[in-house]
Amino acid sequence: MAKVVCVLYDDPVDGYPKSYARDDLPKIERYPGGQTLPTPKAIDFQPGTLLGSVSGELGLRKYLESLGHTLVVTSDKDGANSQLERELHDAEIVISQPFWPAYLTAERIAKAPKLKLALTAGIGSDHVDLQAAIDRGVTVAEVTYCNSISVSEHVVMMILGLVRNYIPSYQWVVQGGWNIADCVTRSYDVEGMHVGTVAAGRIGLAVLRRLKPFDMHLHYTDRHRLPAEVEHELGLTWHATREEMYGVCDVVTLNCPLHPETEHMINEETLKLFKRGAYLVNTARGKLCDRDAIGRALENGQLAGYAGDVWFPQPAPKDHPWRTMPHHGMTPHISGTSLSAQARYAAGVREILECWFEGRPIRDEYLIVQGGALAGTGAHSYSKGNATGGSEEAAKFRKAG
Ligand code: NDP
């Protein structure tokens, strides 16, 4: 029987919810493009409830225990004395969410001789040392598409929030002010602006589609070009390189995976290519950007604003400079874990586990690594290697209290 270790974020500070703001979730039939939503044989949770925190357990306990497996759920994931480290020696499956990632470094994989499956309840498996997983024959899978639309909505919100100067204006209200001039000296319309996405995959394309009605000029760069009819329908301008795209954009949004090729692609040098006063929105991965270069660009005005919900490491230490840099609109990593998204990825995790235990193949679109090589979505979108370096810093969050 397998030991399954599931690393989830903490419950709300005032306890696991007893009631919710809304009674149900809208029914989504299919993802754009036709991929079906997760198809587990059954689920043991109520969609719309909090599943991603420790007490939510992704709705997995009944199912796993009915098969005789052991489920350990913890949020204690960082540092040598963490519960995750203590559980690794006999864990067969580690489930984790990118929002509160169980960094599976090569050292940790070595401490987990029985580990066979690293399962991401969400999208983005860069918290796993993919090279080490390849070398050890560990399967890595994620729930492709489960929260891509959720993230695209967050991107649009953040672009509007930054350009229109929403957060500082909200703060004036909370402080009892009516400081219109203070609010609007940094407030613009997005209409007529040029917005460009680095990568037009599921999220990037959904962002472009959502911004089209705002009458913005739409740009993208990607390794593969979109079909001509999509370019035509949305009026897209394609750029062969991201460097070429930066200079024409008022707003840049990053929507590519983190892997060794994309790590720190936004840095001191590439920021010089941006228009002065550009806005940068990054909900993809914190490590796509050089942390300190972002802070400097906001201070010297090269960037007018930066927003996103991804940091490195996660949770971000209390003294992470992105918490206090000027003109930012950061949230903790939440865009892909709305209650709506949780219902989808909890069902996707259940589907993958059912396949795993019943010896059925996992959908190709969910696979990142299998049989000692990149596979499925992983073979298409990732490159070999490791992007977990420096993740041990996440332990600073709890230490700082
Ligand atoms: P997709 O796989 O649909 O899209 C990724 C796109 O990135 C693909 O079009 C791929 O190109 C492109 N790409 C890969 N490498 C490069 C590169 N070097 N330069 C330019 N483009 C590149 O994934 P999603 O859109 O669903 O998700 C994208 C990323 O967003 C995830 O990897 C994850 O890191 C992040 N994410 C964040 C979430 C959050 O909660 N904040 C939740 C979900 C995802 P091609 O296919 O043409 O090779």
PDB file of N, CA, C and O in Angstrom, residues 125-162:
ATOM      1  N   SER A 125       5.409  22.519 -12.871  1.00  0.00           N
ATOM      2  CA  SER A 125       6.091  21.558 -11.996  1.00  0.00           C
ATOM      3  C   SER A 125       7.551  21.931 -11.815  1.00  0.00           C
ATOM      4  O   SER A 125       8.403  21.077 -11.574  1.00  0.00           O
ATOM      5  N   ASP A 126       7.842  23.229 -11.891  1.00  0.00           N
ATOM      6  CA  ASP A 126       9.226  23.691 -11.753  1.00  0.00           C
ATOM      7  C   ASP A 126       9.721  23.562 -10.316  1.00  0.00           C
ATOM      8  O   ASP A 126      10.902  23.719 -10.062  1.00  0.00           O
ATOM      9  N   HIS A 127       8.811  23.284  -9.349  1.00  0.00           N
ATOM     10  CA  HIS A 127       9.266  23.073  -7.964  1.00  0.00           C
ATOM     11  C   HIS A 127       9.873  21.678  -7.803  1.00  0.00           C
ATOM     12  O   HIS A 127      10.400  21.355  -6.745  1.00  0.00           O
ATOM     13  N   VAL A 128       9.768  20.866  -8.858  1.00  0.00           N
ATOM     14  CA  VAL A 128      10.430  19.555  -8.856  1.00  0.00           C
ATOM     15  C   VAL A 128      11.696  19.680  -9.691  1.00  0.00           C
ATOM     16  O   VAL A 128      11.672  20.265 -10.778  1.00  0.00           O
ATOM     17  N   ASP A 129      12.802  19.169  -9.175  1.00  0.00           N
ATOM     18  CA  ASP A 129      14.023  19.106  -9.988  1.00  0.00           C
ATOM     19  C   ASP A 129      13.757  18.071 -11.082  1.00  0.00           C
ATOM     20  O   ASP A 129      13.842  16.857 -10.848  1.00  0.00           O
ATOM     21  N   LEU A 130      13.400  18.558 -12.253  1.00  0.00           N
ATOM     22  CA  LEU A 130      12.963  17.642 -13.317  1.00  0.00           C
ATOM     23  C   LEU A 130      14.103  16.739 -13.768  1.00  0.00           C
ATOM     24  O   LEU A 130      13.894  15.587 -14.132  1.00  0.00           O
ATOM     25  N   GLN A 131      15.310  17.284 -13.726  1.00  0.00           N
ATOM     26  CA  GLN A 131      16.454  16.462 -14.115  1.00  0.00           C
ATOM     27  C   GLN A 131      16.604  15.284 -13.159  1.00  0.00           C
ATOM     28  O   GLN A 131      16.818  14.138 -13.581  1.00  0.00           O
ATOM     29  N   ALA A 132      16.462  15.583 -11.863  1.00  0.00           N
ATOM     30  CA  ALA A 132      16.580  14.504 -10.872  1.00  0.00           C
ATOM     31  C   ALA A 132      15.434  13.505 -11.041  1.00  0.00           C
ATOM     32  O   ALA A 132      15.630  12.293 -10.897  1.00  0.00           O
ATOM     33  N   ALA A 133      14.247  14.005 -11.366  1.00  0.00           N
ATOM     34  CA  ALA A 133      13.109  13.103 -11.583  1.00  0.00           C
ATOM     35  C   ALA A 133      13.374  12.219 -12.803  1.00  0.00           C
ATOM     36  O   ALA A 133      13.099  11.019 -12.794  1.00  0.00           O
ATOM     37  N   ILE A 134      13.922  12.828 -13.842  1.00  0.00           N
ATOM     38  CA  ILE A 134      14.266  12.067 -15.057  1.00  0.00           C
ATOM     39  C   ILE A 134      15.289  10.984 -14.697  1.00  0.00           C
ATOM     40  O   ILE A 134      15.121   9.807 -15.035  1.00  0.00           O
ATOM     41  N   ASP A 135      16.324  11.382 -13.985  1.00  0.00           N
ATOM     42  CA  ASP A 135      17.411  10.443 -13.665  1.00  0.00           C
ATOM     43  C   ASP A 135      16.926   9.293 -12.785  1.00  0.00           C
ATOM     44  O   ASP A 135      17.411   8.172 -12.888  1.00  0.00           O
ATOM     45  N   ARG A 136      15.974   9.593 -11.895  1.00  0.00           N
ATOM     46  CA  ARG A 136      15.500   8.565 -10.949  1.00  0.00           C
ATOM     47  C   ARG A 136      14.282   7.805 -11.479  1.00  0.00           C
ATOM     48  O   ARG A 136      13.761   6.896 -10.832  1.00  0.00           O
ATOM     49  N   GLY A 137      13.741   8.219 -12.623  1.00  0.00           N
ATOM     50  CA  GLY A 137      12.565   7.525 -13.157  1.00  0.00           C
ATOM     51  C   GLY A 137      11.273   7.860 -12.409  1.00  0.00           C
ATOM     52  O   GLY A 137      10.327   7.072 -12.415  1.00  0.00           O
ATOM     53  N   VAL A 138      11.244   9.024 -11.749  1.00  0.00           N
ATOM     54  CA  VAL A 138      10.023   9.457 -11.066  1.00  0.00           C
ATOM     55  C   VAL A 138       9.081  10.066 -12.102  1.00  0.00           C
ATOM     56  O   VAL A 138       9.509  10.866 -12.938  1.00  0.00           O
ATOM     57  N   THR A 139       7.811   9.700 -12.057  1.00  0.00           N
ATOM     58  CA  THR A 139       6.823  10.312 -12.954  1.00  0.00           C
ATOM     59  C   THR A 139       6.407  11.659 -12.365  1.00  0.00           C
ATOM     60  O   THR A 139       6.196  11.778 -11.150  1.00  0.00           O
ATOM     61  N   VAL A 140       6.311  12.676 -13.221  1.00  0.00           N
ATOM     62  CA  VAL A 140       5.827  13.997 -12.790  1.00  0.00           C
ATOM     63  C   VAL A 140       4.599  14.308 -13.643  1.00  0.00           C
ATOM     64  O   VAL A 140       4.642  14.178 -14.870  1.00  0.00           O
ATOM     65  N   ALA A 141       3.521  14.680 -12.976  1.00  0.00           N
ATOM     66  CA  ALA A 141       2.293  15.003 -13.720  1.00  0.00           C
ATOM     67  C   ALA A 141       1.642  16.233 -13.111  1.00  0.00           C
ATOM     68  O   ALA A 141       1.839  16.537 -11.926  1.00  0.00           O
ATOM     69  N   GLU A 142       0.907  16.974 -13.919  1.00  0.00           N
ATOM     70  CA  GLU A 142       0.171  18.140 -13.422  1.00  0.00           C
ATOM     71  C   GLU A 142      -1.197  18.192 -14.090  1.00  0.00           C
ATOM     72  O   GLU A 142      -1.444  17.459 -15.067  1.00  0.00           O
ATOM     73  N   VAL A 143      -2.064  19.063 -13.618  1.00  0.00           N
ATOM     74  CA  VAL A 143      -3.442  19.068 -14.126  1.00  0.00           C
ATOM     75  C   VAL A 143      -3.584  20.192 -15.168  1.00  0.00           C
ATOM     76  O   VAL A 143      -4.161  21.248 -14.906  1.00  0.00           O
ATOM     77  N   THR A 144      -3.032  19.916 -16.326  1.00  0.00           N
ATOM     78  CA  THR A 144      -2.991  20.898 -17.404  1.00  0.00           C
ATOM     79  C   THR A 144      -4.364  21.508 -17.658  1.00  0.00           C
ATOM     80  O   THR A 144      -5.352  20.774 -17.771  1.00  0.00           O
ATOM     81  N   TYR A 145      -4.396  22.796 -17.752  1.00  0.00           N
ATOM     82  CA  TYR A 145      -5.568  23.637 -18.078  1.00  0.00           C
ATOM     83  C   TYR A 145      -6.478  23.937 -16.895  1.00  0.00           C
ATOM     84  O   TYR A 145      -7.375  24.773 -16.975  1.00  0.00           O
ATOM     85  N   CYS A 146      -6.246  23.259 -15.746  1.00  0.00           N
ATOM     86  CA  CYS A 146      -7.227  23.377 -14.651  1.00  0.00           C
ATOM     87  C   CYS A 146      -7.441  24.813 -14.208  1.00  0.00           C
ATOM     88  O   CYS A 146      -8.547  25.181 -13.808  1.00  0.00           O
ATOM     89  N   ASN A 147      -6.372  25.630 -14.239  1.00  0.00           N
ATOM     90  CA  ASN A 147      -6.530  26.996 -13.732  1.00  0.00           C
ATOM     91  C   ASN A 147      -6.001  28.050 -14.707  1.00  0.00           C
ATOM     92  O   ASN A 147      -5.762  29.185 -14.326  1.00  0.00           O
ATOM     93  N   SER A 148      -5.827  27.666 -15.957  1.00  0.00           N
ATOM     94  CA  SER A 148      -5.289  28.627 -16.939  1.00  0.00           C
ATOM     95  C   SER A 148      -6.228  29.828 -17.090  1.00  0.00           C
ATOM     96  O   SER A 148      -5.778  30.977 -17.145  1.00  0.00           O
ATOM     97  N   ILE A 149      -7.514  29.567 -17.163  1.00  0.00           N
ATOM     98  CA  ILE A 149      -8.463  30.679 -17.330  1.00  0.00           C
ATOM     99  C   ILE A 149      -8.517  31.520 -16.047  1.00  0.00           C
ATOM    100  O   ILE A 149      -8.585  32.754 -16.099  1.00  0.00           O
ATOM    101  N   SER A 150      -8.427  30.855 -14.902  1.00  0.00           N
ATOM    102  CA  SER A 150      -8.397  31.596 -13.629  1.00  0.00           C
ATOM    103  C   SER A 150      -7.254  32.598 -13.645  1.00  0.00           C
ATOM    104  O   SER A 150      -7.405  33.757 -13.249  1.00  0.00           O
ATOM    105  N   VAL A 151      -6.082  32.139 -14.094  1.00  0.00           N
ATOM    106  CA  VAL A 151      -4.913  33.018 -14.099  1.00  0.00           C
ATOM    107  C   VAL A 151      -5.106  34.153 -15.102  1.00  0.00           C
ATOM    108  O   VAL A 151      -4.771  35.308 -14.825  1.00  0.00           O
ATOM    109  N   SER A 152      -5.684  33.836 -16.259  1.00  0.00           N
ATOM    110  CA  SER A 152      -5.851  34.888 -17.265  1.00  0.00           C
ATOM    111  C   SER A 152      -6.756  36.000 -16.727  1.00  0.00           C
ATOM    112  O   SER A 152      -6.538  37.179 -16.997  1.00  0.00           O
ATOM    113  N   GLU A 153      -7.745  35.631 -15.928  1.00  0.00           N
ATOM    114  CA  GLU A 153      -8.606  36.663 -15.329  1.00  0.00           C
ATOM    115  C   GLU A 153      -7.798  37.536 -14.368  1.00  0.00           C
ATOM    116  O   GLU A 153      -7.963  38.754 -14.304  1.00  0.00           O
ATOM    117  N   HIS A 154      -6.909  36.898 -13.625  1.00  0.00           N
ATOM    118  CA  HIS A 154      -6.067  37.630 -12.667  1.00  0.00           C
ATOM    119  C   HIS A 154      -5.135  38.602 -13.409  1.00  0.00           C
ATOM    120  O   HIS A 154      -4.908  39.716 -12.963  1.00  0.00           O
ATOM    121  N   VAL A 155      -4.623  38.148 -14.543  1.00  0.00           N
ATOM    122  CA  VAL A 155      -3.713  39.007 -15.329  1.00  0.00           C
ATOM    123  C   VAL A 155      -4.458  40.265 -15.778  1.00  0.00           C
ATOM    124  O   VAL A 155      -3.952  41.386 -15.639  1.00  0.00           O
ATOM    125  N   VAL A 156      -5.666  40.069 -16.293  1.00  0.00           N
ATOM    126  CA  VAL A 156      -6.440  41.222 -16.762  1.00  0.00           C
ATOM    127  C   VAL A 156      -6.725  42.167 -15.595  1.00  0.00           C
ATOM    128  O   VAL A 156      -6.570  43.390 -15.703  1.00  0.00           O
ATOM    129  N   MET A 157      -7.102  41.583 -14.464  1.00  0.00           N
ATOM    130  CA  MET A 157      -7.357  42.403 -13.268  1.00  0.00           C
ATOM    131  C   MET A 157      -6.120  43.208 -12.901  1.00  0.00           C
ATOM    132  O   MET A 157      -6.203  44.406 -12.598  1.00  0.00           O
ATOM    133  N   MET A 158      -4.961  42.574 -12.948  1.00  0.00           N
ATOM    134  CA  MET A 158      -3.737  43.258 -12.528  1.00  0.00           C
ATOM    135  C   MET A 158      -3.326  44.340 -13.515  1.00  0.00           C
ATOM    136  O   MET A 158      -2.831  45.392 -13.119  1.00  0.00           O
ATOM    137  N   ILE A 159      -3.515  44.077 -14.806  1.00  0.00           N
ATOM    138  CA  ILE A 159      -3.191  45.114 -15.796  1.00  0.00           C
ATOM    139  C   ILE A 159      -4.078  46.333 -15.551  1.00  0.00           C
ATOM    140  O   ILE A 159      -3.592  47.473 -15.460  1.00  0.00           O
ATOM    141  N   LEU A 160      -5.364  46.107 -15.389  1.00  0.00           N
ATOM    142  CA  LEU A 160      -6.277  47.233 -15.144  1.00  0.00           C
ATOM    143  C   LEU A 160      -5.937  47.905 -13.810  1.00  0.00           C
ATOM    144  O   LEU A 160      -5.933  49.140 -13.705  1.00  0.00           O
ATOM    145  N   GLY A 161      -5.650  47.084 -12.815  1.00  0.00           N
ATOM    146  CA  GLY A 161      -5.331  47.633 -11.494  1.00  0.00           C
ATOM    147  C   GLY A 161      -4.124  48.549 -11.529  1.00  0.00           C
ATOM    148  O   GLY A 161      -4.124  49.644 -10.959  1.00  0.00           O
ATOM    149  N   LEU A 162      -3.076  48.119 -12.239  1.00  0.00           N
ATOM    150  CA  LEU A 162      -1.857  48.935 -12.307  1.00  0.00           C
ATOM    151  C   LEU A 162      -2.091  50.193 -13.134  1.00  0.00           C
ATOM    152  O   LEU A 162      -1.763  51.298 -12.700  1.00  0.00           O
TER     153      LEU A 162
END
